[in-house]
mmCIF file of C-alpha atoms and ligand atoms in Angstrom:
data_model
loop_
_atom_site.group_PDB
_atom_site.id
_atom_site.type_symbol
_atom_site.label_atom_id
_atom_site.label_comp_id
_atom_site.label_asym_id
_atom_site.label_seq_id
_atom_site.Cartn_x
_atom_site.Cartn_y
_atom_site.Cartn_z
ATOM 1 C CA UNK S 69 0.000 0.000 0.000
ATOM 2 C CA UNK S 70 0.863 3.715 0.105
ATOM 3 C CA UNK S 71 1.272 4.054 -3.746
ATOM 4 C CA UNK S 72 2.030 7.879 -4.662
ATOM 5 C CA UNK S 73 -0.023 9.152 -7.533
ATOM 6 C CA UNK S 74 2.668 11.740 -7.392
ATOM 7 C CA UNK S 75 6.326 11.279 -7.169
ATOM 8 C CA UNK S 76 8.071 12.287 -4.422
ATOM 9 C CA UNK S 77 11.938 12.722 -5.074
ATOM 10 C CA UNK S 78 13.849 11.588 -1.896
ATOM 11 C CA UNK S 79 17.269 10.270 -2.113
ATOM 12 C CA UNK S 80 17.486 7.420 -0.296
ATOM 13 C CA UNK S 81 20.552 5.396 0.941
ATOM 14 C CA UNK S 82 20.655 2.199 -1.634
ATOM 15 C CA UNK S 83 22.630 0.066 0.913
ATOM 16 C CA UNK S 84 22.231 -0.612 4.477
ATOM 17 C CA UNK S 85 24.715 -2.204 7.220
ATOM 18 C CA UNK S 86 24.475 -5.512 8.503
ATOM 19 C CA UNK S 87 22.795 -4.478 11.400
ATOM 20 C CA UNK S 88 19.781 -2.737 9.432
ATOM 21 C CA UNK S 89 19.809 -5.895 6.736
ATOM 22 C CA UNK S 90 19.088 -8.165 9.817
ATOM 23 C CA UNK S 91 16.179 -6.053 10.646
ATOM 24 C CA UNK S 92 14.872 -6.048 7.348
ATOM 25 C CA UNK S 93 14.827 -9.650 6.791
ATOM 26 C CA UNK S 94 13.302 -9.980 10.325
ATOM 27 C CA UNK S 95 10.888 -7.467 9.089
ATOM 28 C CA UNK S 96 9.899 -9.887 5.949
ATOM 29 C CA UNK S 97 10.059 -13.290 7.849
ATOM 30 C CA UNK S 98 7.431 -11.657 10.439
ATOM 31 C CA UNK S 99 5.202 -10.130 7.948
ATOM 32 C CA UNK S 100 5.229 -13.600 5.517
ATOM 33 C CA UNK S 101 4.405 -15.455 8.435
ATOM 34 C CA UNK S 102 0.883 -12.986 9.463
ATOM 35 C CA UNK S 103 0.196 -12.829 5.652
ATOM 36 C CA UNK S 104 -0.041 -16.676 5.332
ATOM 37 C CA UNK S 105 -1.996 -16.789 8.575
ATOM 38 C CA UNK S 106 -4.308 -13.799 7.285
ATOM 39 C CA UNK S 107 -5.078 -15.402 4.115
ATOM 40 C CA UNK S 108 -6.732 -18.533 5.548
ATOM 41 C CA UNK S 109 -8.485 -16.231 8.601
ATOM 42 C CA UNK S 110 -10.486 -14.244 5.915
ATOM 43 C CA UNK S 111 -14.012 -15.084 5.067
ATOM 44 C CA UNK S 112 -17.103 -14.147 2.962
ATOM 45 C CA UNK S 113 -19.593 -11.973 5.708
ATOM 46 C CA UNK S 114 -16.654 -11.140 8.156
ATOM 47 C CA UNK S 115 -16.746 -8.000 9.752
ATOM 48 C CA UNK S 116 -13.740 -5.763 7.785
ATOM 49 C CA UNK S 117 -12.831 -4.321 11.043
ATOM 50 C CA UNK S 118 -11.869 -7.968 12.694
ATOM 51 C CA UNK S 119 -9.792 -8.323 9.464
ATOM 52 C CA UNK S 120 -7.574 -5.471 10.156
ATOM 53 C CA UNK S 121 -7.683 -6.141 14.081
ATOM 54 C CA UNK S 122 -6.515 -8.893 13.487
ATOM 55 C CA UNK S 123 -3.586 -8.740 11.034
ATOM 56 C CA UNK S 124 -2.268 -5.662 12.983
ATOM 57 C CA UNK S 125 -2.534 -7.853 16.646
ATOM 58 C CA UNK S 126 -0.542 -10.646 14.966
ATOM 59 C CA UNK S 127 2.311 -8.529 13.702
ATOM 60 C CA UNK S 128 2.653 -7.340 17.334
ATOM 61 C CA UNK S 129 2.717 -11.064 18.802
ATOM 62 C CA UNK S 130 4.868 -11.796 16.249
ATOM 63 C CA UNK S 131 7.285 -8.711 17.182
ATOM 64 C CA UNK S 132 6.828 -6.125 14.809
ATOM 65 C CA UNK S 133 4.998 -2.837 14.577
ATOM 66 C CA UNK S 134 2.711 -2.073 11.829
ATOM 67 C CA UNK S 135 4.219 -0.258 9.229
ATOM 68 C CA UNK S 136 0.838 1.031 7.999
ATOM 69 C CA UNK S 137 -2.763 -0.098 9.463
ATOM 70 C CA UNK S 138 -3.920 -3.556 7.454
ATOM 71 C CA UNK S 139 -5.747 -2.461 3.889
ATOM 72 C CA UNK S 140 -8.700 -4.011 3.108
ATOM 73 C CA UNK S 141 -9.398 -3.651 -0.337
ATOM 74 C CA UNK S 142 -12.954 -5.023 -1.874
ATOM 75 C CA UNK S 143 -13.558 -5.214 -5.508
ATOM 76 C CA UNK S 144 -13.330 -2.102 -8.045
ATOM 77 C CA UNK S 145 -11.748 -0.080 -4.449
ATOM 78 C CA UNK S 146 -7.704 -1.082 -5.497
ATOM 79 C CA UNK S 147 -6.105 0.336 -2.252
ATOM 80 C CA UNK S 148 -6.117 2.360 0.879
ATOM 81 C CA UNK S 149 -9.127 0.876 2.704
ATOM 82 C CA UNK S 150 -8.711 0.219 6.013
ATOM 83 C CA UNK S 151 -11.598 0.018 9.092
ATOM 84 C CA UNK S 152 -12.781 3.549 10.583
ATOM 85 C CA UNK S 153 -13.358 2.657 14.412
ATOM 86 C CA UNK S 154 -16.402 1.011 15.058
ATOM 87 C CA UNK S 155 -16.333 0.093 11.315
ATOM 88 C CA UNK S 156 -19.664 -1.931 10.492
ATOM 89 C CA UNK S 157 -18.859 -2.875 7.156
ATOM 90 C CA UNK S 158 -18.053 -6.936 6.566
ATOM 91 C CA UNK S 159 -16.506 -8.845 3.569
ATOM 92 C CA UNK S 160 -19.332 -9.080 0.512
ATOM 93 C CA UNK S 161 -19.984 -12.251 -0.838
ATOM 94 C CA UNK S 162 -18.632 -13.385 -4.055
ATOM 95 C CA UNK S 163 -15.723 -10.457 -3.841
ATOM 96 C CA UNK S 164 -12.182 -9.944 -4.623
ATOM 97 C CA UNK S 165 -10.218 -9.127 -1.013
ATOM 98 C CA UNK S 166 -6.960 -7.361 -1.239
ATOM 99 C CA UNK S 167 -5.462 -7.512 2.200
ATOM 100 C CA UNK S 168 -2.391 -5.368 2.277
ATOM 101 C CA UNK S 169 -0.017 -5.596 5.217
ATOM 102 C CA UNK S 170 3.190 -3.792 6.470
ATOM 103 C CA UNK S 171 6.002 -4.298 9.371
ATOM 104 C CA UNK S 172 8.606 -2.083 10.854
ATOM 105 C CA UNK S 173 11.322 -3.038 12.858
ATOM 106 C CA UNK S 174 13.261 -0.058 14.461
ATOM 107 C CA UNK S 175 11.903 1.330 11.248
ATOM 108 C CA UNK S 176 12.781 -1.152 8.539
ATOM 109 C CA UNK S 177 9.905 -1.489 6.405
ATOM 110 C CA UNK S 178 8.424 -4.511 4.905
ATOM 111 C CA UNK S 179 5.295 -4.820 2.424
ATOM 112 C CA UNK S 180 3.283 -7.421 1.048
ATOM 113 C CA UNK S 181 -0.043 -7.855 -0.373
ATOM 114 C CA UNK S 182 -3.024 -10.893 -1.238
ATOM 115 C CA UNK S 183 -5.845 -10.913 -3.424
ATOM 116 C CA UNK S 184 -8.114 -13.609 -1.887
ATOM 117 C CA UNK S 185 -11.003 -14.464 -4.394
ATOM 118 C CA UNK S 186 -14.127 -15.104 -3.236
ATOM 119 C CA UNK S 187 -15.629 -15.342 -6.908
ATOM 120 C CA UNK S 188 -14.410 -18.089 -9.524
ATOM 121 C CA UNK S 189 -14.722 -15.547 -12.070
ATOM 122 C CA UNK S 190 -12.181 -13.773 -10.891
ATOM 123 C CA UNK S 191 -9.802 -16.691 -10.025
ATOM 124 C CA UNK S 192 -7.716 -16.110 -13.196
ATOM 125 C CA UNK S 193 -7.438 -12.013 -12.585
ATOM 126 C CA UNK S 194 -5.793 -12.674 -8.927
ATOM 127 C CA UNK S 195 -3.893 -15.493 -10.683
ATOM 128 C CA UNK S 196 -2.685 -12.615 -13.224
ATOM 129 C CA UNK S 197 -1.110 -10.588 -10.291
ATOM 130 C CA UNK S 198 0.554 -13.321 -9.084
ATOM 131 C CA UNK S 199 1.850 -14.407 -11.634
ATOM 132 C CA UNK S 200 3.098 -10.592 -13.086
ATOM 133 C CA UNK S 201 4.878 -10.384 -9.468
ATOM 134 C CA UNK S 202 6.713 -13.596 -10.048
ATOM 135 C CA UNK S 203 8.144 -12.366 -13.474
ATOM 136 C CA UNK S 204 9.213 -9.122 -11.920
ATOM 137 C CA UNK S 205 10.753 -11.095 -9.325
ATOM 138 C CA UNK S 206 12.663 -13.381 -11.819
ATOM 139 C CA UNK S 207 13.961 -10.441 -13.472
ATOM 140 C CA UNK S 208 14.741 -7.711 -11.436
ATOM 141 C CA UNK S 209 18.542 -6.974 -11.524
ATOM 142 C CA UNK S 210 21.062 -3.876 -10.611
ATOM 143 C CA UNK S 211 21.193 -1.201 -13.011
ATOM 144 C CA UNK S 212 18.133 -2.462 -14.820
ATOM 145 C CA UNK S 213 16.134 0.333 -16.032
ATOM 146 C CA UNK S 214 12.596 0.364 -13.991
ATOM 147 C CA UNK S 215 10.917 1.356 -17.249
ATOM 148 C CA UNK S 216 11.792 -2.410 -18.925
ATOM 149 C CA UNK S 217 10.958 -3.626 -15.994
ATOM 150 C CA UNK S 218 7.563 -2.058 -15.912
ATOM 151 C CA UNK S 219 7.047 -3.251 -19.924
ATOM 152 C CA UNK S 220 7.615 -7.036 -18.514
ATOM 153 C CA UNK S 221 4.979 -6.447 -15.809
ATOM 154 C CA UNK S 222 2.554 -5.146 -18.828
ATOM 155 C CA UNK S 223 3.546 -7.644 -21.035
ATOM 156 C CA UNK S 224 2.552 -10.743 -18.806
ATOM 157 C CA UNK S 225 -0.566 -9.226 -17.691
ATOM 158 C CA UNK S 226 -1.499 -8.624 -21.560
ATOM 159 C CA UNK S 227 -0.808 -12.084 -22.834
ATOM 160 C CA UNK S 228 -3.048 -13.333 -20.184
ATOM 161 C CA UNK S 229 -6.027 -10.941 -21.457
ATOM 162 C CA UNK S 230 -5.802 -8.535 -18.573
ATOM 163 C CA UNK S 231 -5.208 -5.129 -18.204
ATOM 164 C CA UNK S 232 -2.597 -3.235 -15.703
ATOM 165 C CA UNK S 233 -3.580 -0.409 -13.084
ATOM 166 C CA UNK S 234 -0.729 2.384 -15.238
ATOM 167 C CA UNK S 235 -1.252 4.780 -12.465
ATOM 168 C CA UNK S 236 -0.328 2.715 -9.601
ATOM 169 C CA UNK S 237 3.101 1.451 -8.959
ATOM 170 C CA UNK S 238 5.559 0.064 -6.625
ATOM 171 C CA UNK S 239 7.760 1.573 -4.166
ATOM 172 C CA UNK S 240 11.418 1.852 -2.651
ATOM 173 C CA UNK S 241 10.932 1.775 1.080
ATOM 174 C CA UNK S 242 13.450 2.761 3.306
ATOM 175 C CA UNK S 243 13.929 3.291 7.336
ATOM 176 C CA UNK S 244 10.728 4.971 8.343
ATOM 177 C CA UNK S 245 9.610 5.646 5.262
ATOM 178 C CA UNK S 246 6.681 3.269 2.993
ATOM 179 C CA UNK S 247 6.913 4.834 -0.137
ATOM 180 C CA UNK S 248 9.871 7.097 -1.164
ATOM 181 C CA UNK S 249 12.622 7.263 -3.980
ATOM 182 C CA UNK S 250 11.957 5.310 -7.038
ATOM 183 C CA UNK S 251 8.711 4.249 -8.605
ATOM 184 C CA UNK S 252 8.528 0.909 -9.832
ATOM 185 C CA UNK S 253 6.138 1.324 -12.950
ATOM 186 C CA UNK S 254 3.677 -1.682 -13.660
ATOM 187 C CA UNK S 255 3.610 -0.567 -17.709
ATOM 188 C CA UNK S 256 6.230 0.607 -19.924
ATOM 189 C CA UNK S 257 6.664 4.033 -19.253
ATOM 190 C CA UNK S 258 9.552 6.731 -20.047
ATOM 191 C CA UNK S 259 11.704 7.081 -17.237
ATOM 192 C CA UNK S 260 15.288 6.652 -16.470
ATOM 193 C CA UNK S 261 15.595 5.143 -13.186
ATOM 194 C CA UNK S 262 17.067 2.421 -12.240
ATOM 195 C CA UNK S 263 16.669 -0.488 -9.786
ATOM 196 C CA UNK S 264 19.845 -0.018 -7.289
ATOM 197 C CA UNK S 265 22.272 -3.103 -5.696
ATOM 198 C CA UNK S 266 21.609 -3.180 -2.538
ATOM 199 C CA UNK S 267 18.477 -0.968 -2.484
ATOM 200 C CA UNK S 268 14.544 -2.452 -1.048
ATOM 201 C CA UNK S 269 11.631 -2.335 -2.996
ATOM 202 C CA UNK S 270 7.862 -3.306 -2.520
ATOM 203 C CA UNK S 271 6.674 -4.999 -6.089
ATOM 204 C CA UNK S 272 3.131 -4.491 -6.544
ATOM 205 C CA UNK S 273 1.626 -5.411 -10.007
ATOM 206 C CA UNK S 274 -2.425 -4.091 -10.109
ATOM 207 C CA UNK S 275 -4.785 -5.732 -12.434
ATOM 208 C CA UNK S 276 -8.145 -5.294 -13.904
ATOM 209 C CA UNK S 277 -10.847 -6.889 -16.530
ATOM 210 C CA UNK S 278 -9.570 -5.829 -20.231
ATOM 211 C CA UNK S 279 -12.804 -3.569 -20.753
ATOM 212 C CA UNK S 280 -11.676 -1.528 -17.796
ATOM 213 C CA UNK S 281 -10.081 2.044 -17.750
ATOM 214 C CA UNK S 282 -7.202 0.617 -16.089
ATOM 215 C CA UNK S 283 -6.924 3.621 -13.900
ATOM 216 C CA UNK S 284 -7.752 4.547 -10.392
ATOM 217 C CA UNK S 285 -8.852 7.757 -9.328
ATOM 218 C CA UNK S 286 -8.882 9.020 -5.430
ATOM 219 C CA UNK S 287 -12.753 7.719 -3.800
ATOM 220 C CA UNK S 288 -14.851 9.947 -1.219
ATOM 221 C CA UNK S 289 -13.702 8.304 1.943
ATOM 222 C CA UNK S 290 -10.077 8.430 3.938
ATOM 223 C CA UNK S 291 -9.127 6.424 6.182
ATOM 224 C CA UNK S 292 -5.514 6.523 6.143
ATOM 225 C CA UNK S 293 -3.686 9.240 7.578
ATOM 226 C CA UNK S 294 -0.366 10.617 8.205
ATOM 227 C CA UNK S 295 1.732 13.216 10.469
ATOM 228 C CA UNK S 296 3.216 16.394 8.511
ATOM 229 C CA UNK S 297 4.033 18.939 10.600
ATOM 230 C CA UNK S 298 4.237 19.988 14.225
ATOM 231 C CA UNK S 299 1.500 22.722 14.575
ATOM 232 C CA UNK S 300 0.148 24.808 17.919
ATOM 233 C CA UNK S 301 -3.238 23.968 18.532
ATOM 234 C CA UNK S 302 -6.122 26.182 20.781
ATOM 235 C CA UNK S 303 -7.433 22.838 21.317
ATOM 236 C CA UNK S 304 -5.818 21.665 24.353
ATOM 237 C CA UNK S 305 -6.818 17.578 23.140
ATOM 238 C CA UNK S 306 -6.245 18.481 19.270
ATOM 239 C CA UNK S 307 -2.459 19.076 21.254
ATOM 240 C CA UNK S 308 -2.333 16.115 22.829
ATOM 241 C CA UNK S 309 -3.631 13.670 20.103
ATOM 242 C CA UNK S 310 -0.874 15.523 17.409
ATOM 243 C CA UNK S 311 1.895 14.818 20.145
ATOM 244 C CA UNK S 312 1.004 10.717 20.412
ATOM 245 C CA UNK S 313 1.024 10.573 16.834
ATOM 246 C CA UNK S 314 4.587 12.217 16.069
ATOM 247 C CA UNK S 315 5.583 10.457 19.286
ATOM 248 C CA UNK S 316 4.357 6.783 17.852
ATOM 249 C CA UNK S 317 3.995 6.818 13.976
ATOM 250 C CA UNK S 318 6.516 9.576 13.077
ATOM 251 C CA UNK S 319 6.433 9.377 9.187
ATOM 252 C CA UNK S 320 4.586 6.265 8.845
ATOM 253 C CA UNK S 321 1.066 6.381 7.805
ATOM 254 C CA UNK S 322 -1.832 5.535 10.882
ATOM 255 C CA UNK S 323 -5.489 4.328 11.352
ATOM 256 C CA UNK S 324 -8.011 6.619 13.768
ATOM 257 C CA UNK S 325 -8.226 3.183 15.264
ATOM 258 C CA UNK S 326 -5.290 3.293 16.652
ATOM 259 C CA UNK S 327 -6.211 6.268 18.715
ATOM 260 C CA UNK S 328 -8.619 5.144 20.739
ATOM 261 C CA UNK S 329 -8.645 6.639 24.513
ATOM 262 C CA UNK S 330 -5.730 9.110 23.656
ATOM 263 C CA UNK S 331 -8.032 11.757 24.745
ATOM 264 C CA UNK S 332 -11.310 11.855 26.246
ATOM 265 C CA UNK S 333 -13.976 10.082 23.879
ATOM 266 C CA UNK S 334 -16.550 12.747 23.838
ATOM 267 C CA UNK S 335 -13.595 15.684 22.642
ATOM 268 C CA UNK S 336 -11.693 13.025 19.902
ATOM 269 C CA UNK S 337 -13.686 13.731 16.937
ATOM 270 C CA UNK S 338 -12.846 18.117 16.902
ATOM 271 C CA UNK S 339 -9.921 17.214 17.916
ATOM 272 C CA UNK S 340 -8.840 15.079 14.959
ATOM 273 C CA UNK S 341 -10.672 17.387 12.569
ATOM 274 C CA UNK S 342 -8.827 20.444 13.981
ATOM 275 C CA UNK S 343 -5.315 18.336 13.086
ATOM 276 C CA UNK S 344 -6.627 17.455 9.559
ATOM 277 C CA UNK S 345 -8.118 21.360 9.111
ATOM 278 C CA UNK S 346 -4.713 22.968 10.075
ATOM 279 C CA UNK S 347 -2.801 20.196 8.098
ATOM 280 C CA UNK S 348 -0.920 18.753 10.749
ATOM 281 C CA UNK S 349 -1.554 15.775 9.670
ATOM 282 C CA UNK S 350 -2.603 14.432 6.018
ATOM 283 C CA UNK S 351 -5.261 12.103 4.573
ATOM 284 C CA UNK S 352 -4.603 9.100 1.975
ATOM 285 C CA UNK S 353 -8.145 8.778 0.156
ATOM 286 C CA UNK S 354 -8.820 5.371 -0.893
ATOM 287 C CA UNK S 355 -7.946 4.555 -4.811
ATOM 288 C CA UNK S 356 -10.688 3.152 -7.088
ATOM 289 C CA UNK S 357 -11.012 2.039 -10.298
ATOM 290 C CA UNK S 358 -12.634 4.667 -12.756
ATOM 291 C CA UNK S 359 -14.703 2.388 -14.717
ATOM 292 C CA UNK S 360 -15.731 0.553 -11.233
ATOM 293 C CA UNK S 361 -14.143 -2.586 -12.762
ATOM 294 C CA UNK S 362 -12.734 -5.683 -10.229
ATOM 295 C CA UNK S 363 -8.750 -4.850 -9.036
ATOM 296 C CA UNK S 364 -6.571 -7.878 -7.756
ATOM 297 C CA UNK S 365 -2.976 -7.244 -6.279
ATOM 298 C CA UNK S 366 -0.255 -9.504 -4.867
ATOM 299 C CA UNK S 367 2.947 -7.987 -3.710
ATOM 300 C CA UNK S 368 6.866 -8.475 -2.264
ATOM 301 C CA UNK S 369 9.471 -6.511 -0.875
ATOM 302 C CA UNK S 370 12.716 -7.900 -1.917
ATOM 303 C CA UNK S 371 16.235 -6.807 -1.560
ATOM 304 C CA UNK S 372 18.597 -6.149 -4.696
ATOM 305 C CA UNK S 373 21.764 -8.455 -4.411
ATOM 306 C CA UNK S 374 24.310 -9.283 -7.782
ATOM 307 C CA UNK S 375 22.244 -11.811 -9.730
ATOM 308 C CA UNK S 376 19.006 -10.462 -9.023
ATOM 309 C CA UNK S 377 16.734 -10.351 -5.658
ATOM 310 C CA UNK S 378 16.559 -11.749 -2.235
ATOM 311 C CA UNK S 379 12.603 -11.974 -1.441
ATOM 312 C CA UNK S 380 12.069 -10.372 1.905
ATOM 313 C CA UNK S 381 8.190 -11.665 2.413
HETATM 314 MN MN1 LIG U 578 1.393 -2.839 0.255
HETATM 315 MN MN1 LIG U 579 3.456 -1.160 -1.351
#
């Protein structure tokens, strides 16, 4: 998750020490091993917000932190869903489920994503996204340019009869930090970046039904958000909330869920609307697609070593 529709130029170390490698691959090991559990704890009627509970609990048994809350994607929605609190809304029947996961350790971010099908229709589109992951994984190299990567991406998602998401993409990550650096396109595209030795990115091919648009577009509801900037607040609980939040998520994107009892119930709502009003903090709408078509999604971070990639999740 966290896809930028624009790109946001950081220069980010493309190596790490031993020391932050270890945490990395700690990272991925703990994140694979809540994604496999996730996948077989989803169901058809469940409520979305047990989903996300969930994911997000076992990442912290596990001994992570979550890098981002748990996305749960339904259908033509492609990204940034995750439960409001006290979130009503439950898996439909018969739908495509992205569940989209992320751990820190110290920082060190790891991402990974599942499309679990709930419709046999759709069995071959999530089988697309898989399979359009696995050939970027098989051949992603140093100094390859991320624009031929991108056109093998396209290409095995149009010899299967499916379309890719071109305005979605994956992501370097880096300490603190989901999405930053290079882009990695999912469609040829005109750049001249290149995938770095040494450097981590999330893969994250995005597919739809040929007919589609094969774009998203930003939907009504957020539920995503983010700190920006340290900002005095008249509201004495507006204050308070804005200091937990730099003080636990720093740069990494939270849920409202995660702020429950921070402040006094009855004064939390102004109090999170004066942070989003004065732009203390931001908002990540969710992504759908324009013609309301189905999305699936799968997704690995992996780590850029001589003959290709180490998969971190
Ligand atoms: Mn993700
Ligand atoms: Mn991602």
């Amino acid at each position: 998750m966290l896809l930028a529709l624009i790109k946001i130029s950081v220069t980010l170390m493309s190596s790490y020490d031993k020391e932050a490698l270890k945490k990395f691959r700690l990272s991925g090991k703990i994140l694979r091993k809540v994604r496999e559990e996730i996948k077989k704890f989803v169901q058809e009627d469940m409520l979305m917000i047990d989903v996300c509970e969930k994911a997000e609990k076992l990442i912290r048994e596990n001994g992570g932190k979550p890098a981002f809350p748990c996305n749960v994607s339904i259908n033509e929605i492609a990204a940034h869903y995750t439960s409001p609190p006290n979130d009503n809304k439950r898996i439909p029947k018969k739908s495509l489920v992205k569940v989209d996961i992320g751990v820190h350790l110290d920082g060190y971010v790891t991402d990974t994503a599942v499309t679990i099908c709930f419709n046999p229709e759709y069995r071959s589109l999530a089988e697309t996204a898989k399979q359009a992951l696995k050939t970027a994984i098989d051949n992603i190299r140093p100094e390859m340019s991320t624009s031929s990567l991108g056109a093998i991406i396209e290409k095995t998602i149009k010899s299967r009869g499916f379309k890719p998401i071109s305005n979605l993409t994956g992501h370097q990550v880096g300490k603190y930090l989901v999405h930053a650096g290079t882009s990695i396109p999912n469609v040829s595209q005109l750049s001249f970046s290149k995938v770095k030795l040494g450097a981590v990115y999330a893969l994250e091919p995005f597919v739809t039904l040929p007919d589609a648009v094969g774009r998203v577009e930003n939907g009504e509801e957020a539920t995503i958000f983010r700190f920006l900037r340290s900002k005095s607040t008249k509201d004495v609980y507006a204050k308070q909330l804005l200091k937990y939040i730099e003080e636990n998520f720093r740069t990494l994107p939270f849920a409202e869920r995660w702020l429950r009892g921070v402040v006094p119930p009855e004064y939390h709502k102004k109090a999170f609307q004066e942070l989003l009003v004065c732009k203390a903090i931001m908002s990540y709408p969710i992504f759908v697609e324009i013609s309301r078509k189905p999305v699936a999604q799968a997704e690995h971070t992996v780590l850029i070593v001589e003959d290709g990639c180490e998969v971190l999740t």
